[in-house]
Amino acid sequence: MKYLFCLLAIVVTLSIQAQTTKEESINLNQLWKFMQGDNLAYAQPGYDDLGWKSIPVDKIWEASGYDPYDGYAWYRLKVIFPSSLKSTSFLKDSLRIYMGKINNFDQTFLNGSLIGSNSKNVAPGTRPDTLFKKAPQGLWDVKRPYTLSVNDPRIKWDQENVLAIRVFDEGGQGGLYTGDQAVSMTRISDYLVMDNAKNPYTFENSNLSKTITLRNISESYSIEGDFSVIAINKLTGDEIYKHVSKNLILQPGQLQAFTEEIKKPDQSAIITYKFDFSKSGASSVSTDETPYITTPSAPAEPRINGASVTAARPGKPFLFAIPAAGKRPMTFEALNLPQGLKLDDRTGIISGKVDLQGEYRVALKAINEKGVDSRELIISIGDRICLTPPMGWNSWNCWGLAVDEQKVVASAHIYRDKGLMNHGWTYINIDDGWEIRGDLNPKRDPKGDILTNEKFPDMKRLGDSIHALGLKFGIYSSPGPLTCGGYTASYSHEEQDAGSYASWGVDYLKYDWCSYDGIAKDTTLAEYKKPYFVMREALNKINRDIVYSLCQYGMGEVWKWGGEVGGNLWRTTGDITDTWESLREIGFGQIKNQSFAKPGNWNDPDMLVVGWVGWGPSLHPTRLTPDEQYTHISLWCLLSAPLLIGCDLQRLDEFTLNLLTNDEVIALDQDPLGSQAKQVIVDGDIQVWVKELADGSKAFGVFNLGGKTLNYNLDLEKAGLKPGGELRDLWRQKSLGKAGKTSLLAIPSHGLMLLKLK
Ligand code: GLA
């Protein structure tokens, strides 16, 4: 193997994990005092907080019994700052009060004076006001180091100090939550920003490359030390690469970039980036894992993919683009189409409407210069739609409220240009942010019709352009007066809104509880169901099929009644984010709802967090490792979950495209039986989930939730699987021969083997 390193310069920001030895620090991951509401007197050192409750700071406040709670709350802690902090430190000039990450906005006070807000130090004497909660979104994920000069009169050395944090939670999770809060003197390592997260790995021919940057953010100190990069094969533990740059000197403000290039691996390597500071003896460490491609490239011959069944109600507009991979140009045939439908044989788009109820078996054919592929498609015309989980793209996890028409249209074009639609990807869904802004009061036109904002000048034009590609168009609203993002929503205008959706050609509605909190009388099931019935009725009156997606985070065990209120899918949890903790908690928590999934009714563990995400406007490559991403897609397919890509499709890289276009994996999700996988084995860090398939075979995932590679001897019978059948590795699309009674599998940490047993 050949590895090569070179230097280049670019601009960066971002994080390091500091690991320092000798220098003293005070751990603030203790129980703090906590009070909901807002009162500036809480910042004062003399304030009597004896009656306040205690709260940990290593988890969001919802996890400590404040669920749901959004809005203001205060944290207080009394703590002595010993002078030994100064005597044991290497640098002597400033004190660093580190609050970890805070969800969403903070003002931090020391002994009654404001010292920092939303990750920035504030000048001494700054008056606290409420503007801090108007800060940009995304601050929940930003670290809060506040620094004070060692001589700052606000610090009381060797005496009790009072730290008070005023938090405003905009919605969803709230409060201090990272558990790494601490006070120390500012260290030399605090001035080194090692960024290995801003740039993703890129594939170039047979190599994989990535740029990592080191930046000295100090204005006065130079940083000296050794920088090493070590790569360890995740499965074998072998060191496959080591490179040390000795005696590096970074002048104040200086940035150095290192571009690393390694041969494409067939599994992940853990890369450790370490900087050893020569004078203080401290070191900073960051790690990541290299991507690897498993999906074999699609052949040039035609191959029809995607669901084998599609549905519409009688007399409602029908649209279906035959998903077929293979060399273009391609032509299509569809024999035995029901009356009312026609095929465009050049694009493969079937459209029209069918009046007569029935199950129509259509023989599809895709033809190109390399060959022909045929497949049966069942067109079901009846009361039920959404017979396989919807597959699409949604704007939220990438663009958040910064979504606009151009971004939506671009996504639709990428579906075609990158061939995603050839694998069954169909919906293009706008989440929150298309409506006119509410600013506390919803706004409508004089007739009461919903208005869009300036970023969406013509919804009908947008819908038409999506349909012209053979794709479907999705939209978002709330049963309350305002959406979660503060835009106008549907309360008291449900029929009018459904009418607008019909006139724009909408095919999918995500209906998000949010401000309905202020309308619901109580938390009974009747109140939970009510607004969803109202919109269902409204949707029943229009001349279109609209897939109805309930979003109320699982309240009242929605899986038990989501079907009754006419939902085709329902969110079972709070919002996902691109961390292993979030993925693990949500994905592996889909147990109680298992038996409620069926064709037309799906549990929705939220959208995908692979690719470039960020909730807009600025995005980053997902923080999930490649193995975590394989786990994510595999688990969602086993769970028959709706698959909604949440990334910026304009920045789709080779690895992400490979994750999203493995037809054997997608086939699990789209299996017409619609049976959600069951957790059948929990053995330490290993979990086995089994999904029954329509052809009588079973698919299963053997997941390793632990931090180390495990060699697991799977007992097939214990997992409810019969030895003797043909085993297939679905990601590699490769047969593994006959299954024995046991199977020894090497599973990387946070990764899995996804298998099918015939
Ligand atoms: C809620 C939902 C998200 C997204 C936002 C939009 O948080 O759970 O999926 O729709 O609202 O504001």
CSV table of N, CA and C in Angstrom, one decimal, residues 28 32 38-40 42-45 57 72-77 79 81 95-133 139 142-148 152 154-155 161-168 175-177 181-183:
chain,number,residue,atom,x,y,z
A,28,LEU,N,-17.1,20.1,36.6
A,28,LEU,CA,-18.5,20.7,36.9
A,28,LEU,C,-19.6,19.8,36.5
A,32,TRP,N,-26.4,20.3,39.5
A,32,TRP,CA,-26.6,21.8,39.6
A,32,TRP,C,-28.0,22.0,40.2
A,38,ASP,N,-38.0,32.5,34.2
A,38,ASP,CA,-36.9,33.4,33.9
A,38,ASP,C,-37.0,34.6,34.9
A,39,ASN,N,-35.9,34.9,35.6
A,39,ASN,CA,-35.8,36.0,36.5
A,39,ASN,C,-34.3,36.3,36.6
A,40,LEU,N,-34.0,37.6,36.3
A,40,LEU,CA,-32.5,37.9,36.3
A,40,LEU,C,-32.0,37.9,37.7
A,42,TYR,N,-32.0,35.5,39.5
A,42,TYR,CA,-31.3,34.2,39.7
A,42,TYR,C,-29.8,34.2,39.4
A,43,ALA,N,-29.4,35.3,38.7
A,43,ALA,CA,-27.9,35.4,38.5
A,43,ALA,C,-27.2,35.8,39.7
A,44,GLN,N,-27.8,36.4,40.6
A,44,GLN,CA,-27.1,37.1,41.8
A,44,GLN,C,-26.6,36.0,42.7
A,45,PRO,N,-25.3,36.2,43.2
A,45,PRO,CA,-24.7,35.2,44.1
A,45,PRO,C,-25.5,35.1,45.4
A,57,VAL,N,-26.1,17.6,34.6
A,57,VAL,CA,-25.8,18.3,33.4
A,57,VAL,C,-25.2,17.5,32.2
A,72,TYR,N,-37.6,29.3,29.0
A,72,TYR,CA,-36.5,29.6,29.8
A,72,TYR,C,-36.4,28.7,31.0
A,73,ALA,N,-35.1,28.5,31.4
A,73,ALA,CA,-34.8,27.9,32.7
A,73,ALA,C,-33.4,28.3,33.1
A,74,TRP,N,-33.1,28.1,34.4
A,74,TRP,CA,-31.8,28.6,35.0
A,74,TRP,C,-31.2,27.4,35.7
A,75,TYR,N,-29.8,27.4,35.6
A,75,TYR,CA,-29.0,26.4,36.3
A,75,TYR,C,-28.1,27.3,37.2
A,76,ARG,N,-27.8,26.8,38.4
A,76,ARG,CA,-26.9,27.5,39.3
A,76,ARG,C,-26.0,26.4,40.0
A,77,LEU,N,-24.7,26.9,40.2
A,77,LEU,CA,-23.8,26.0,40.9
A,77,LEU,C,-22.8,26.9,41.8
A,79,VAL,N,-19.2,27.0,43.5
A,79,VAL,CA,-17.9,26.3,43.4
A,79,VAL,C,-16.7,27.1,43.8
A,81,PHE,N,-12.9,28.2,43.4
A,81,PHE,CA,-11.8,28.2,42.4
A,81,PHE,C,-10.5,28.3,43.2
A,95,LEU,N,-8.5,32.2,32.9
A,95,LEU,CA,-9.3,31.1,33.4
A,95,LEU,C,-10.4,30.8,32.4
A,96,ARG,N,-10.6,29.5,32.2
A,96,ARG,CA,-11.5,29.0,31.2
A,96,ARG,C,-12.7,28.3,31.9
A,97,ILE,N,-13.8,28.8,31.7
A,97,ILE,CA,-15.0,28.2,32.3
A,97,ILE,C,-15.8,27.5,31.1
A,98,TYR,N,-15.8,26.2,31.1
A,98,TYR,CA,-16.3,25.5,30.0
A,98,TYR,C,-17.6,24.9,30.3
A,99,MET,N,-18.6,25.2,29.5
A,99,MET,CA,-20.0,24.8,29.8
A,99,MET,C,-20.5,23.7,28.9
A,100,GLY,N,-19.6,23.1,28.1
A,100,GLY,CA,-20.0,22.1,27.1
A,100,GLY,C,-21.0,22.7,26.1
A,101,LYS,N,-21.9,21.9,25.6
A,101,LYS,CA,-22.9,22.4,24.6
A,101,LYS,C,-24.2,22.7,25.4
A,102,ILE,N,-25.0,23.6,24.9
A,102,ILE,CA,-26.2,24.0,25.6
A,102,ILE,C,-27.3,24.1,24.5
A,103,ASN,N,-28.4,23.5,24.9
A,103,ASN,CA,-29.6,23.4,24.0
A,103,ASN,C,-30.7,24.4,24.4
A,104,ASN,N,-31.0,25.6,23.7
A,104,ASN,CA,-30.4,26.0,22.5
A,104,ASN,C,-29.5,27.3,22.8
A,105,PHE,N,-29.9,28.2,23.7
A,105,PHE,CA,-29.2,29.4,23.8
A,105,PHE,C,-28.9,29.7,25.3
A,106,ASP,N,-27.7,30.4,25.5
A,106,ASP,CA,-27.4,30.6,26.9
A,106,ASP,C,-26.8,32.0,27.2
A,107,GLN,N,-27.0,32.5,28.4
A,107,GLN,CA,-26.2,33.6,28.9
A,107,GLN,C,-25.6,33.0,30.2
A,108,THR,N,-24.3,33.2,30.4
A,108,THR,CA,-23.6,32.6,31.5
A,108,THR,C,-23.1,33.7,32.4
A,109,PHE,N,-23.4,33.6,33.7
A,109,PHE,CA,-23.0,34.6,34.7
A,109,PHE,C,-22.0,34.0,35.7
A,110,LEU,N,-21.1,34.9,36.1
A,110,LEU,CA,-20.2,34.5,37.2
A,110,LEU,C,-20.4,35.6,38.3
A,111,ASN,N,-20.8,35.2,39.5
A,111,ASN,CA,-21.0,36.1,40.6
A,111,ASN,C,-21.8,37.3,40.2
A,112,GLY,N,-22.9,37.0,39.4
A,112,GLY,CA,-23.8,38.1,39.1
A,112,GLY,C,-23.5,38.8,37.8
A,113,SER,N,-22.3,38.7,37.2
A,113,SER,CA,-21.9,39.4,36.0
A,113,SER,C,-22.0,38.5,34.8
A,114,LEU,N,-22.5,39.0,33.7
A,114,LEU,CA,-22.5,38.2,32.5
A,114,LEU,C,-21.1,38.0,32.0
A,115,ILE,N,-20.7,36.8,31.7
A,115,ILE,CA,-19.3,36.5,31.2
A,115,ILE,C,-19.3,36.0,29.8
A,116,GLY,N,-20.4,35.4,29.3
A,116,GLY,CA,-20.4,34.8,28.0
A,116,GLY,C,-21.9,34.5,27.5
A,117,SER,N,-22.0,34.4,26.2
A,117,SER,CA,-23.3,34.1,25.7
A,117,SER,C,-23.2,33.4,24.4
A,118,ASN,N,-23.9,32.3,24.2
A,118,ASN,CA,-23.9,31.5,22.9
A,118,ASN,C,-22.5,31.3,22.4
A,119,SER,N,-21.6,30.9,23.2
A,119,SER,CA,-20.2,30.5,22.9
A,119,SER,C,-19.2,31.6,22.7
A,120,LYS,N,-19.7,32.9,22.9
A,120,LYS,CA,-18.8,34.0,22.8
A,120,LYS,C,-18.6,34.7,24.2
A,121,ASN,N,-17.4,35.1,24.5
A,121,ASN,CA,-17.2,35.9,25.7
A,121,ASN,C,-17.9,37.2,25.5
A,122,VAL,N,-18.4,37.8,26.6
A,122,VAL,CA,-18.9,39.2,26.4
A,122,VAL,C,-18.1,40.1,27.2
A,123,ALA,N,-18.1,41.4,26.7
A,123,ALA,CA,-17.2,42.4,27.4
A,123,ALA,C,-17.7,42.6,28.8
A,124,PRO,N,-16.8,42.9,29.8
A,124,PRO,CA,-17.2,43.2,31.1
A,124,PRO,C,-18.2,44.3,31.1
A,125,GLY,N,-19.2,44.2,32.0
A,125,GLY,CA,-20.2,45.3,32.1
A,125,GLY,C,-21.4,45.2,31.1
A,126,THR,N,-21.3,44.2,30.2
A,126,THR,CA,-22.5,44.1,29.3
A,126,THR,C,-23.7,43.7,30.0
A,127,ARG,N,-24.8,44.4,29.7
A,127,ARG,CA,-26.1,44.1,30.4
A,127,ARG,C,-26.8,42.9,29.7
A,128,PRO,N,-27.3,42.0,30.5
A,128,PRO,CA,-28.1,40.9,29.9
A,128,PRO,C,-29.4,41.4,29.3
A,129,ASP,N,-29.7,40.9,28.1
A,129,ASP,CA,-31.1,41.2,27.6
A,129,ASP,C,-31.6,39.9,26.9
A,130,THR,N,-32.7,40.0,26.3
A,130,THR,CA,-33.3,38.7,25.8
A,130,THR,C,-32.9,38.5,24.3
A,131,LEU,N,-32.1,39.3,23.8
A,131,LEU,CA,-31.7,39.1,22.4
A,131,LEU,C,-30.9,37.8,22.1
A,132,PHE,N,-30.3,37.3,23.2
A,132,PHE,CA,-29.5,36.0,23.0
A,132,PHE,C,-30.3,34.9,22.4
A,133,LYS,N,-31.7,34.9,22.6
A,133,LYS,CA,-32.5,33.8,22.0
A,133,LYS,C,-32.9,34.1,20.6
A,139,LEU,N,-27.1,26.3,17.4
A,139,LEU,CA,-26.2,26.6,18.6
A,139,LEU,C,-26.2,25.4,19.6
A,142,VAL,N,-22.9,23.6,19.7
A,142,VAL,CA,-21.7,24.4,19.7
A,142,VAL,C,-21.2,24.5,21.1
A,143,LYS,N,-19.8,24.3,21.2
A,143,LYS,CA,-19.2,24.3,22.6
A,143,LYS,C,-19.1,25.7,23.2
A,144,ARG,N,-19.2,25.7,24.5
A,144,ARG,CA,-19.2,27.0,25.2
A,144,ARG,C,-18.0,27.2,26.1
A,145,PRO,N,-16.8,27.6,25.6
A,145,PRO,CA,-15.7,27.9,26.5
A,145,PRO,C,-15.8,29.4,26.7
A,146,TYR,N,-15.8,29.9,28.0
A,146,TYR,CA,-15.8,31.3,28.3
A,146,TYR,C,-14.5,31.5,29.1
A,147,THR,N,-13.8,32.6,28.7
A,147,THR,CA,-12.5,32.8,29.3
A,147,THR,C,-12.4,34.2,30.0
A,148,LEU,N,-11.8,34.3,31.1
A,148,LEU,CA,-11.6,35.6,31.8
A,148,LEU,C,-10.1,35.7,32.1
A,152,ASP,N,-9.2,39.1,36.5
A,152,ASP,CA,-10.6,39.7,36.4
A,152,ASP,C,-11.2,39.8,37.8
A,154,ARG,N,-14.1,39.7,38.7
A,154,ARG,CA,-15.3,38.9,38.9
A,154,ARG,C,-15.0,37.5,39.4
A,155,ILE,N,-13.7,37.1,39.3
A,155,ILE,CA,-13.3,35.8,39.9
A,155,ILE,C,-13.0,36.0,41.4
A,161,ASN,N,-17.6,30.7,44.4
A,161,ASN,CA,-18.1,31.5,43.2
A,161,ASN,C,-19.5,30.9,42.8
A,162,VAL,N,-20.3,31.8,42.3
A,162,VAL,CA,-21.6,31.3,41.8
A,162,VAL,C,-21.7,31.4,40.3
A,163,LEU,N,-21.9,30.2,39.7
A,163,LEU,CA,-22.1,30.2,38.3
A,163,LEU,C,-23.6,30.1,38.0
A,164,ALA,N,-24.1,30.9,37.2
A,164,ALA,CA,-25.6,30.8,36.9
A,164,ALA,C,-25.8,30.9,35.4
A,165,ILE,N,-26.6,30.0,34.8
A,165,ILE,CA,-26.8,29.9,33.4
A,165,ILE,C,-28.2,30.1,33.1
A,166,ARG,N,-28.5,31.1,32.3
A,166,ARG,CA,-29.9,31.4,31.8
A,166,ARG,C,-30.0,30.7,30.4
A,167,VAL,N,-30.9,29.7,30.3
A,167,VAL,CA,-31.0,29.0,29.1
A,167,VAL,C,-32.4,29.3,28.5
A,168,PHE,N,-32.4,29.4,27.2
A,168,PHE,CA,-33.7,29.5,26.4
A,168,PHE,C,-33.7,28.3,25.5
A,175,GLY,N,-31.4,22.4,27.5
A,175,GLY,CA,-30.5,22.5,28.6
A,175,GLY,C,-29.1,22.1,28.4
A,176,LEU,N,-28.3,22.0,29.5
A,176,LEU,CA,-26.9,21.6,29.5
A,176,LEU,C,-27.0,20.0,29.3
A,177,TYR,N,-26.1,19.5,28.5
A,177,TYR,CA,-26.3,18.0,28.3
A,177,TYR,C,-25.0,17.2,28.1
A,181,GLN,N,-18.5,19.7,31.4
A,181,GLN,CA,-18.3,21.0,32.0
A,181,GLN,C,-17.1,21.0,33.0
A,182,ALA,N,-16.3,22.1,32.9
A,182,ALA,CA,-15.1,22.1,33.8
A,182,ALA,C,-14.6,23.5,33.9
A,183,VAL,N,-13.8,23.8,34.9
A,183,VAL,CA,-13.1,25.0,35.0
A,183,VAL,C,-11.6,24.7,35.1
